Amino acid sequence: MTESTASLVNLSRRGVLAALGISAGGLLLGGPSALLAATGDNPASFGPMLSIAADGAITLVVPSSEMGQGTQEALARIVAEELDCDFTKLTVLLPWADPAFSNPAARRQLTANSMSVTGYYTTLRKLGAGARAMLVQVAATRLGVAVESLSVNAGQITGGPKPLSFADVAADAARLPVPANPSLKDPAKFTVIGGKTPRKDLHAKVTGTATFGIDVAEPDMLIAALVLAPHPEATFTATGLHEARKLPGVVATASVKGGVAILADRFWCAHKAAQTVTLDVTASPIAGLSDETLRAGMQAAFDTVEPAPFPNLELGVFPPKLDRAAKPKVLEALATAPRKVEATYEVPHLAHATMEPICCAARVDGTGLLIRGPLQDPSLSRELGAKLTGLPLEKVRVEVTFLGGGFGRKWGTDFVAIAIQAAQAAPGRLVKTVWTREQDFAMDQFRPAFAVRSVAALDKDGRPTAIHSRIAGESISAYHNKAPFPGFEGMADANAAAQLVYGAYAVPQKLIEYHKTDLTVPVGFWRSVTMSQNAFFAESFIDELAFAAGQDQLAFRLAMLESQPRIRAVLEKAAAMIGWKARKPGTGKGKGRGIAFSYAENSFCAIACEVTVKGKALKIDRIASAFDCGLAIDPVSTEGQISGGIVFGLQAALWGEVHFADGRPTAENFGDYRMPLLADVPPIDVALIPGGTRPGPVGEASTPVFAPALCNAIADAGGPRIRALPIARTLDI
Amino acid sequence: MPVITVNGQQRDCPADPDTPLLWALREELGLTGTKFGCGVGACGACTVHVDGEAVRSCQLPLSDVGAGKVTTIEALSPAEAQALHPVQQAWIEAQVPQCGYCQPGMIMAVSALLARDPDPSEATIREQITNICRCGTYPRIVAAVRQAAAANRKAS
């Protein structure tokens, strides 16, 4: 991903100060930029994120949404590292929607794709370094010494005739021009970055004082409970609304996208009233949908839909390279191969099941629209608010709370639209829409189901010479009307097809194709998106090739990864952690070990695991993971993302499956969608491998790797080759 | 009007008697540390103590609280202690929380376990704590419970 300055917004500094009500004397800096240097008077891309008060308190608005991934801590550390402040005096604020807070990598303010740290890294370093330079400049002038003679540590400026603190010089420093290119630290001297102190948000999270979306409250607030049809585009007639309005506590009812809302003074009143209302569905895009029709739809796509190609992605280099396959060459290699291996795979729809059910608060009044909630995409929420209310964008304020889990679900804005529509029924009052867990499951935007057909050619030595994999399943981009990524026009939806065959493997001929499948199931972005299915497909098939070749699964992979030192390193480390010894695959006699990896630009994750298989009984004995994300800003949190991501992947691998019957998903609550508990989680060891001075993506890295590692281990133990997830369809666990 | 004892105080709860304790705590008393996760007693995000026992408050109607003494995450450590409860401290030291949504319930479940079994084995911890954490913080939870248990033993 390349840094871009295209999102820089030239805001008037005075306008920004006025809008925020920041008193004179505080230090406000935008991200440094060429713009700023050119004009000398305008804060740049990220506008007002940092302030230093007269008492030395430092406040940083972290522009990304905190949903557990630790973005708040990581971004704060980046600024603090270059600022050389006392990190304990830095307080973090949750963000609001503001173009000045856009992620340079996305050119929007959204938290997704594991790109908060990577996208904001350079800009936030410059923000901290620029502020530091201004503070030191004032100190040097005041003390009559050269800037170079001063040093800064924990907010204290020393080296002159007397020490000065940031608080002493902040007011004057704020009046200086912001340096365009402040010198940045040598990463070897980082102390805050790479440190192991506990995250700043932990205290609030263990005392129950962290404010999540569901905790938003103010006097006179109303709660909206929903009655929802089985699909957002379904049409229906509602019965019982008139009677519901007369129930105790009920204030109003509202039509919302795909259903109705009952507004009451308390959740329980709204909830009870909602249960008295029924929707008679007159038409639904998924009428009659069932597991059987879904499977038939994918079969039909393979049979009747002309496949769209997708390029191989070489992500081990920066910037990543695209390699467009020559289909005739691939087909010829397959046709003339001495040996072919074929396999078909499938994965089901998956639910997000964030612990905080979907919720969002909104208020429409004379001053505009306020949206306050657990949002991954405040930019889009704001635009949606303007569209739905007809208000100009500047009259729409969007405030982001802590997210009780996001995993991509809260990137959707379906629930924001519903919250706004509910609020429009009670102008002047904050209305908090709270979904039940049942609604959270039923009206999820699921990870789509996919089916894959793969074929590979092996030469006489068992080396793969060609791999052709085709995938069918619903397009997330099509469901959300999203344009293809730049450079991918006319190609398959990357969310379905990318890395279906790993570009990293030195296989001479590789071809990825996508049979677009129209199923109209609401689908969306689920932690690791494409890789959530394709790591399973890609790494299971490679393992099957190792079996066919009769070669040790690790050695087989390494032989195709000679130009991928960082992938080799994580594979070899994970293997060592699990005690891997080379042998013929599938000969584990009930005790197997498997390995798999996934990768993105500057992010490489390998997982090895050990299992015991006796008949149909599966036991996962141990899990080990090695991870290289370049520079880990917050290593303890990074390790937690890897082990937590494995548990997330374990749920999907073992039990994750949303069934459909009679035109609706059947999962109602956790009883129908099994979650791992403490007793289900085996020991997980994580090793971080340093990989340079640039941070890479973290939050989605391990989730997709666990399923193939586990299935490969099961096959190695002599158990069945799992080609359809979840594993509980085949084995007992 | 139901009156319940919460965090050492008698509190009026002007809600319907069939209102689950969870919602009364959150909406009548402003104690939002207790979370709504599933509404069916499956996830444990709403765990509070009633007379020292861990209870899933989404399953307890206000009318059934009676004279039970309810403690929520906000008062797990009494104000006069001026320190976090050992379980909360262990949670910070082991850096357990990620999104943090389930953690108040998790901490209430663990503190109730430690109150009746000050030194649980790992097997006991895994068997007795059945709250759901979607972020998958389980590996650190085991470590943190053992750390809190050790701190308890040291203190006693």
PDB file of C-alpha atoms in Angstrom, chain A residues 142-366:
ATOM      1  CA  ARG A 142      14.309  31.391  25.481  1.00  0.00           C
ATOM      2  CA  LEU A 143      17.510  29.929  26.929  1.00  0.00           C
ATOM      3  CA  GLY A 144      19.743  31.552  24.313  1.00  0.00           C
ATOM      4  CA  VAL A 145      21.312  28.281  23.273  1.00  0.00           C
ATOM      5  CA  ALA A 146      21.492  26.319  20.042  1.00  0.00           C
ATOM      6  CA  VAL A 147      18.735  23.848  19.320  1.00  0.00           C
ATOM      7  CA  GLU A 148      21.379  21.168  18.909  1.00  0.00           C
ATOM      8  CA  SER A 149      22.566  21.617  22.493  1.00  0.00           C
ATOM      9  CA  LEU A 150      19.180  20.603  23.907  1.00  0.00           C
ATOM     10  CA  SER A 151      17.805  17.174  24.419  1.00  0.00           C
ATOM     11  CA  VAL A 152      14.333  15.968  25.299  1.00  0.00           C
ATOM     12  CA  ASN A 153      13.292  13.167  27.561  1.00  0.00           C
ATOM     13  CA  ALA A 154       9.837  12.462  28.949  1.00  0.00           C
ATOM     14  CA  GLY A 155       8.640  15.977  28.215  1.00  0.00           C
ATOM     15  CA  GLN A 156      11.650  17.653  29.845  1.00  0.00           C
ATOM     16  CA  ILE A 157      13.991  19.766  27.752  1.00  0.00           C
ATOM     17  CA  THR A 158      17.495  19.714  29.182  1.00  0.00           C
ATOM     18  CA  GLY A 159      21.002  20.757  28.189  1.00  0.00           C
ATOM     19  CA  GLY A 160      20.506  24.508  28.637  1.00  0.00           C
ATOM     20  CA  PRO A 161      21.152  26.736  31.669  1.00  0.00           C
ATOM     21  CA  LYS A 162      17.953  25.422  33.214  1.00  0.00           C
ATOM     22  CA  PRO A 163      15.534  22.647  32.394  1.00  0.00           C
ATOM     23  CA  LEU A 164      12.221  23.493  30.782  1.00  0.00           C
ATOM     24  CA  SER A 165       9.147  21.343  30.460  1.00  0.00           C
ATOM     25  CA  PHE A 166       6.804  21.015  27.510  1.00  0.00           C
ATOM     26  CA  ALA A 167       4.239  22.891  29.580  1.00  0.00           C
ATOM     27  CA  ASP A 168       6.621  25.854  29.896  1.00  0.00           C
ATOM     28  CA  VAL A 169       7.043  26.300  26.172  1.00  0.00           C
ATOM     29  CA  ALA A 170       3.876  24.863  24.611  1.00  0.00           C
ATOM     30  CA  ALA A 171       2.008  28.165  24.238  1.00  0.00           C
ATOM     31  CA  ASP A 172       4.834  29.875  22.381  1.00  0.00           C
ATOM     32  CA  ALA A 173       5.681  26.782  20.386  1.00  0.00           C
ATOM     33  CA  ALA A 174       2.130  26.634  19.053  1.00  0.00           C
ATOM     34  CA  ARG A 175       2.735  29.942  17.274  1.00  0.00           C
ATOM     35  CA  LEU A 176       5.698  28.680  15.286  1.00  0.00           C
ATOM     36  CA  PRO A 177       5.381  27.403  11.756  1.00  0.00           C
ATOM     37  CA  VAL A 178       5.155  23.649  11.634  1.00  0.00           C
ATOM     38  CA  PRO A 179       8.273  22.129  10.106  1.00  0.00           C
ATOM     39  CA  ALA A 180       7.469  20.333   6.880  1.00  0.00           C
ATOM     40  CA  ASN A 181      10.016  17.602   7.271  1.00  0.00           C
ATOM     41  CA  PRO A 182      11.093  17.246  10.881  1.00  0.00           C
ATOM     42  CA  SER A 183      13.900  14.781  11.381  1.00  0.00           C
ATOM     43  CA  LEU A 184      12.651  11.418  12.563  1.00  0.00           C
ATOM     44  CA  LYS A 185      14.254   9.134  15.096  1.00  0.00           C
ATOM     45  CA  ASP A 186      16.492   6.246  14.284  1.00  0.00           C
ATOM     46  CA  PRO A 187      14.156   3.276  14.905  1.00  0.00           C
ATOM     47  CA  ALA A 188      16.996   1.608  16.801  1.00  0.00           C
ATOM     48  CA  LYS A 189      16.418   4.239  19.497  1.00  0.00           C
ATOM     49  CA  PHE A 190      12.711   3.590  19.903  1.00  0.00           C
ATOM     50  CA  THR A 191      11.602   2.975  23.474  1.00  0.00           C
ATOM     51  CA  VAL A 192       7.854   3.650  23.508  1.00  0.00           C
ATOM     52  CA  ILE A 193       7.417   1.801  20.235  1.00  0.00           C
ATOM     53  CA  GLY A 194       8.244  -1.800  21.038  1.00  0.00           C
ATOM     54  CA  GLY A 195       7.699  -1.281  24.773  1.00  0.00           C
ATOM     55  CA  LYS A 196       5.654  -3.698  26.833  1.00  0.00           C
ATOM     56  CA  THR A 197       3.697  -1.430  29.153  1.00  0.00           C
ATOM     57  CA  PRO A 198      -0.036  -2.179  29.427  1.00  0.00           C
ATOM     58  CA  ARG A 199      -2.383  -0.457  27.030  1.00  0.00           C
ATOM     59  CA  LYS A 200      -3.967   2.783  28.181  1.00  0.00           C
ATOM     60  CA  ASP A 201      -7.492   1.462  27.654  1.00  0.00           C
ATOM     61  CA  LEU A 202      -7.143  -1.511  30.002  1.00  0.00           C
ATOM     62  CA  HIS A 203      -8.080   0.290  33.208  1.00  0.00           C
ATOM     63  CA  ALA A 204     -11.397   1.451  31.793  1.00  0.00           C
ATOM     64  CA  LYS A 205     -12.030  -1.988  30.350  1.00  0.00           C
ATOM     65  CA  VAL A 206     -11.508  -3.865  33.628  1.00  0.00           C
ATOM     66  CA  THR A 207     -13.537  -1.403  35.699  1.00  0.00           C
ATOM     67  CA  GLY A 208     -16.545  -1.255  33.391  1.00  0.00           C
ATOM     68  CA  THR A 209     -16.086   2.430  32.657  1.00  0.00           C
ATOM     69  CA  ALA A 210     -15.190   2.170  28.967  1.00  0.00           C
ATOM     70  CA  THR A 211     -18.070   3.555  26.931  1.00  0.00           C
ATOM     71  CA  PHE A 212     -19.156   1.236  24.168  1.00  0.00           C
ATOM     72  CA  GLY A 213     -21.876   2.007  21.657  1.00  0.00           C
ATOM     73  CA  ILE A 214     -24.433   0.245  23.781  1.00  0.00           C
ATOM     74  CA  ASP A 215     -23.507   2.415  26.780  1.00  0.00           C
ATOM     75  CA  VAL A 216     -24.350   5.713  25.123  1.00  0.00           C
ATOM     76  CA  ALA A 217     -26.877   7.460  27.337  1.00  0.00           C
ATOM     77  CA  GLU A 218     -28.292  10.854  28.147  1.00  0.00           C
ATOM     78  CA  PRO A 219     -31.387  12.085  29.991  1.00  0.00           C
ATOM     79  CA  ASP A 220     -34.603  11.572  28.028  1.00  0.00           C
ATOM     80  CA  MET A 221     -32.969   9.098  25.702  1.00  0.00           C
ATOM     81  CA  LEU A 222     -35.259   6.600  24.008  1.00  0.00           C
ATOM     82  CA  ILE A 223     -34.493   3.006  23.171  1.00  0.00           C
ATOM     83  CA  ALA A 224     -35.526   1.565  19.827  1.00  0.00           C
ATOM     84  CA  ALA A 225     -36.200  -2.156  19.534  1.00  0.00           C
ATOM     85  CA  LEU A 226     -36.619  -3.622  16.088  1.00  0.00           C
ATOM     86  CA  VAL A 227     -38.807  -6.035  14.220  1.00  0.00           C
ATOM     87  CA  LEU A 228     -36.882  -7.084  11.135  1.00  0.00           C
ATOM     88  CA  ALA A 229     -37.807  -8.894   7.950  1.00  0.00           C
ATOM     89  CA  PRO A 230     -35.477 -11.682   6.777  1.00  0.00           C
ATOM     90  CA  HIS A 231     -33.695  -9.417   4.291  1.00  0.00           C
ATOM     91  CA  PRO A 232     -33.063  -5.649   4.192  1.00  0.00           C
ATOM     92  CA  GLU A 233     -34.787  -5.433   0.790  1.00  0.00           C
ATOM     93  CA  ALA A 234     -37.794  -7.570   1.756  1.00  0.00           C
ATOM     94  CA  THR A 235     -41.265  -6.028   1.539  1.00  0.00           C
ATOM     95  CA  PHE A 236     -43.837  -6.695   4.233  1.00  0.00           C
ATOM     96  CA  THR A 237     -46.923  -5.524   6.029  1.00  0.00           C
ATOM     97  CA  ALA A 238     -46.630  -4.949   9.746  1.00  0.00           C
ATOM     98  CA  THR A 239     -49.502  -5.853  12.027  1.00  0.00           C
ATOM     99  CA  GLY A 240     -49.927  -4.816  15.632  1.00  0.00           C
ATOM    100  CA  LEU A 241     -48.221  -1.419  15.404  1.00  0.00           C
ATOM    101  CA  HIS A 242     -51.295   0.467  16.499  1.00  0.00           C
ATOM    102  CA  GLU A 243     -51.659  -1.703  19.578  1.00  0.00           C
ATOM    103  CA  ALA A 244     -47.936  -1.575  20.300  1.00  0.00           C
ATOM    104  CA  ARG A 245     -48.046   2.211  20.467  1.00  0.00           C
ATOM    105  CA  LYS A 246     -50.446   1.945  23.413  1.00  0.00           C
ATOM    106  CA  LEU A 247     -48.187  -0.310  25.460  1.00  0.00           C
ATOM    107  CA  PRO A 248     -46.505   1.060  28.592  1.00  0.00           C
ATOM    108  CA  GLY A 249     -43.448   3.174  27.911  1.00  0.00           C
ATOM    109  CA  VAL A 250     -43.859   3.153  24.138  1.00  0.00           C
ATOM    110  CA  VAL A 251     -43.426   6.601  22.615  1.00  0.00           C
ATOM    111  CA  ALA A 252     -43.444   6.053  18.872  1.00  0.00           C
ATOM    112  CA  THR A 253     -42.975   3.599  16.061  1.00  0.00           C
ATOM    113  CA  ALA A 254     -41.015   4.078  12.884  1.00  0.00           C
ATOM    114  CA  SER A 255     -40.495   2.457   9.529  1.00  0.00           C
ATOM    115  CA  VAL A 256     -36.868   1.553   9.085  1.00  0.00           C
ATOM    116  CA  LYS A 257     -34.932  -0.204   6.356  1.00  0.00           C
ATOM    117  CA  GLY A 258     -36.180  -3.790   6.329  1.00  0.00           C
ATOM    118  CA  GLY A 259     -38.466  -3.508   9.335  1.00  0.00           C
ATOM    119  CA  VAL A 260     -40.021  -1.338  11.997  1.00  0.00           C
ATOM    120  CA  ALA A 261     -38.691   0.237  15.169  1.00  0.00           C
ATOM    121  CA  ILE A 262     -40.524   0.590  18.466  1.00  0.00           C
ATOM    122  CA  LEU A 263     -39.331   3.532  20.546  1.00  0.00           C
ATOM    123  CA  ALA A 264     -39.801   3.392  24.289  1.00  0.00           C
ATOM    124  CA  ASP A 265     -38.296   4.896  27.389  1.00  0.00           C
ATOM    125  CA  ARG A 266     -36.634   1.618  28.363  1.00  0.00           C
ATOM    126  CA  PHE A 267     -35.153  -1.321  26.501  1.00  0.00           C
ATOM    127  CA  TRP A 268     -37.429  -3.855  28.137  1.00  0.00           C
ATOM    128  CA  CYS A 269     -40.590  -1.913  27.245  1.00  0.00           C
ATOM    129  CA  ALA A 270     -39.440  -1.476  23.658  1.00  0.00           C
ATOM    130  CA  HIS A 271     -38.425  -5.119  23.439  1.00  0.00           C
ATOM    131  CA  LYS A 272     -41.712  -6.443  24.809  1.00  0.00           C
ATOM    132  CA  ALA A 273     -43.690  -4.182  22.500  1.00  0.00           C
ATOM    133  CA  ALA A 274     -41.614  -5.262  19.502  1.00  0.00           C
ATOM    134  CA  GLN A 275     -42.502  -8.861  20.220  1.00  0.00           C
ATOM    135  CA  THR A 276     -46.186  -8.080  19.757  1.00  0.00           C
ATOM    136  CA  VAL A 277     -45.638  -6.844  16.202  1.00  0.00           C
ATOM    137  CA  THR A 278     -45.492  -9.269  13.304  1.00  0.00           C
ATOM    138  CA  LEU A 279     -44.266  -8.736   9.765  1.00  0.00           C
ATOM    139  CA  ASP A 280     -46.003 -10.560   6.957  1.00  0.00           C
ATOM    140  CA  VAL A 281     -43.367 -10.763   4.268  1.00  0.00           C
ATOM    141  CA  THR A 282     -44.738 -10.166   0.789  1.00  0.00           C
ATOM    142  CA  ALA A 283     -41.462 -10.492  -1.103  1.00  0.00           C
ATOM    143  CA  SER A 284     -37.880 -11.249  -0.152  1.00  0.00           C
ATOM    144  CA  PRO A 285     -34.731 -11.538  -2.298  1.00  0.00           C
ATOM    145  CA  ILE A 286     -33.900 -14.728  -0.422  1.00  0.00           C
ATOM    146  CA  ALA A 287     -37.392 -16.232  -0.378  1.00  0.00           C
ATOM    147  CA  GLY A 288     -37.104 -20.004  -0.296  1.00  0.00           C
ATOM    148  CA  LEU A 289     -33.351 -19.944   0.224  1.00  0.00           C
ATOM    149  CA  SER A 290     -31.903 -23.008   1.925  1.00  0.00           C
ATOM    150  CA  ASP A 291     -28.568 -24.772   2.287  1.00  0.00           C
ATOM    151  CA  GLU A 292     -29.564 -26.877  -0.715  1.00  0.00           C
ATOM    152  CA  THR A 293     -30.417 -23.940  -2.999  1.00  0.00           C
ATOM    153  CA  LEU A 294     -27.191 -22.195  -1.964  1.00  0.00           C
ATOM    154  CA  ARG A 295     -25.153 -25.213  -2.950  1.00  0.00           C
ATOM    155  CA  ALA A 296     -27.092 -25.523  -6.204  1.00  0.00           C
ATOM    156  CA  GLY A 297     -26.449 -21.837  -6.903  1.00  0.00           C
ATOM    157  CA  MET A 298     -22.704 -22.342  -6.653  1.00  0.00           C
ATOM    158  CA  GLN A 299     -22.875 -25.456  -8.791  1.00  0.00           C
ATOM    159  CA  ALA A 300     -24.808 -23.452 -11.398  1.00  0.00           C
ATOM    160  CA  ALA A 301     -22.156 -20.727 -11.301  1.00  0.00           C
ATOM    161  CA  PHE A 302     -19.422 -23.256 -12.063  1.00  0.00           C
ATOM    162  CA  ASP A 303     -21.531 -24.709 -14.870  1.00  0.00           C
ATOM    163  CA  THR A 304     -22.892 -21.577 -16.515  1.00  0.00           C
ATOM    164  CA  VAL A 305     -20.948 -18.452 -15.538  1.00  0.00           C
ATOM    165  CA  GLU A 306     -17.905 -17.583 -17.609  1.00  0.00           C
ATOM    166  CA  PRO A 307     -15.024 -17.251 -15.135  1.00  0.00           C
ATOM    167  CA  ALA A 308     -13.267 -13.919 -14.600  1.00  0.00           C
ATOM    168  CA  PRO A 309      -9.512 -14.083 -14.092  1.00  0.00           C
ATOM    169  CA  PHE A 310      -7.575 -12.750 -11.133  1.00  0.00           C
ATOM    170  CA  PRO A 311      -3.857 -11.973 -11.172  1.00  0.00           C
ATOM    171  CA  ASN A 312      -1.313 -13.644  -8.955  1.00  0.00           C
ATOM    172  CA  LEU A 313      -0.149 -11.267  -6.276  1.00  0.00           C
ATOM    173  CA  GLU A 314       3.499 -11.112  -5.360  1.00  0.00           C
ATOM    174  CA  LEU A 315       3.221  -9.623  -1.892  1.00  0.00           C
ATOM    175  CA  GLY A 316       6.699 -10.426  -0.690  1.00  0.00           C
ATOM    176  CA  VAL A 317       8.022  -7.335  -2.387  1.00  0.00           C
ATOM    177  CA  PHE A 318       7.217  -3.687  -1.964  1.00  0.00           C
ATOM    178  CA  PRO A 319       5.272  -2.415  -3.778  1.00  0.00           C
ATOM    179  CA  PRO A 320       3.435  -5.673  -4.522  1.00  0.00           C
ATOM    180  CA  LYS A 321       3.600  -6.959  -8.091  1.00  0.00           C
ATOM    181  CA  LEU A 322       0.777  -8.286 -10.228  1.00  0.00           C
ATOM    182  CA  ASP A 323       1.360 -11.245 -12.455  1.00  0.00           C
ATOM    183  CA  ARG A 324      -1.351 -11.941 -14.987  1.00  0.00           C
ATOM    184  CA  ALA A 325      -1.550 -15.619 -15.841  1.00  0.00           C
ATOM    185  CA  ALA A 326      -1.414 -16.908 -19.417  1.00  0.00           C
ATOM    186  CA  LYS A 327      -4.408 -19.225 -19.384  1.00  0.00           C
ATOM    187  CA  PRO A 328      -3.454 -21.255 -22.491  1.00  0.00           C
ATOM    188  CA  LYS A 329      -0.050 -22.010 -20.979  1.00  0.00           C
ATOM    189  CA  VAL A 330      -1.601 -23.130 -17.699  1.00  0.00           C
ATOM    190  CA  LEU A 331      -4.102 -25.351 -19.444  1.00  0.00           C
ATOM    191  CA  GLU A 332      -1.388 -26.814 -21.642  1.00  0.00           C
ATOM    192  CA  ALA A 333       0.817 -27.555 -18.642  1.00  0.00           C
ATOM    193  CA  LEU A 334      -2.106 -29.307 -16.990  1.00  0.00           C
ATOM    194  CA  ALA A 335      -2.990 -31.254 -20.136  1.00  0.00           C
ATOM    195  CA  THR A 336       0.520 -32.558 -20.667  1.00  0.00           C
ATOM    196  CA  ALA A 337       1.463 -33.251 -17.044  1.00  0.00           C
ATOM    197  CA  PRO A 338       2.593 -36.745 -16.093  1.00  0.00           C
ATOM    198  CA  ARG A 339       0.425 -36.502 -12.994  1.00  0.00           C
ATOM    199  CA  LYS A 340      -2.581 -34.451 -11.960  1.00  0.00           C
ATOM    200  CA  VAL A 341      -4.162 -33.847  -8.559  1.00  0.00           C
ATOM    201  CA  GLU A 342      -7.717 -32.568  -8.264  1.00  0.00           C
ATOM    202  CA  ALA A 343      -9.760 -31.540  -5.259  1.00  0.00           C
ATOM    203  CA  THR A 344     -12.902 -29.610  -4.444  1.00  0.00           C
ATOM    204  CA  TYR A 345     -13.446 -27.605  -1.284  1.00  0.00           C
ATOM    205  CA  GLU A 346     -16.182 -25.585   0.333  1.00  0.00           C
ATOM    206  CA  VAL A 347     -16.718 -23.205   3.218  1.00  0.00           C
ATOM    207  CA  PRO A 348     -20.040 -21.969   4.621  1.00  0.00           C
ATOM    208  CA  HIS A 349     -21.421 -18.562   5.501  1.00  0.00           C
ATOM    209  CA  LEU A 350     -20.021 -17.221   8.759  1.00  0.00           C
ATOM    210  CA  ALA A 351     -21.392 -14.780  11.313  1.00  0.00           C
ATOM    211  CA  HIS A 352     -19.412 -12.006  13.005  1.00  0.00           C
ATOM    212  CA  ALA A 353     -21.069 -12.384  16.402  1.00  0.00           C
ATOM    213  CA  THR A 354     -19.370  -9.398  17.985  1.00  0.00           C
ATOM    214  CA  MET A 355     -19.918  -9.565  21.735  1.00  0.00           C
ATOM    215  CA  GLU A 356     -21.552  -6.160  21.599  1.00  0.00           C
ATOM    216  CA  PRO A 357     -24.681  -6.710  19.537  1.00  0.00           C
ATOM    217  CA  ILE A 358     -25.308  -4.165  16.807  1.00  0.00           C
ATOM    218  CA  CYS A 359     -26.403  -0.821  18.223  1.00  0.00           C
ATOM    219  CA  CYS A 360     -26.202   2.848  17.369  1.00  0.00           C
ATOM    220  CA  ALA A 361     -27.592   6.094  18.764  1.00  0.00           C
ATOM    221  CA  ALA A 362     -28.786   9.097  16.781  1.00  0.00           C
ATOM    222  CA  ARG A 363     -30.518  12.417  17.383  1.00  0.00           C
ATOM    223  CA  VAL A 364     -32.116  14.700  14.835  1.00  0.00           C
ATOM    224  CA  ASP A 365     -32.839  18.237  16.016  1.00  0.00           C
ATOM    225  CA  GLY A 366     -32.717  21.830  14.909  1.00  0.00           C
TER     226      GLY A 366
END
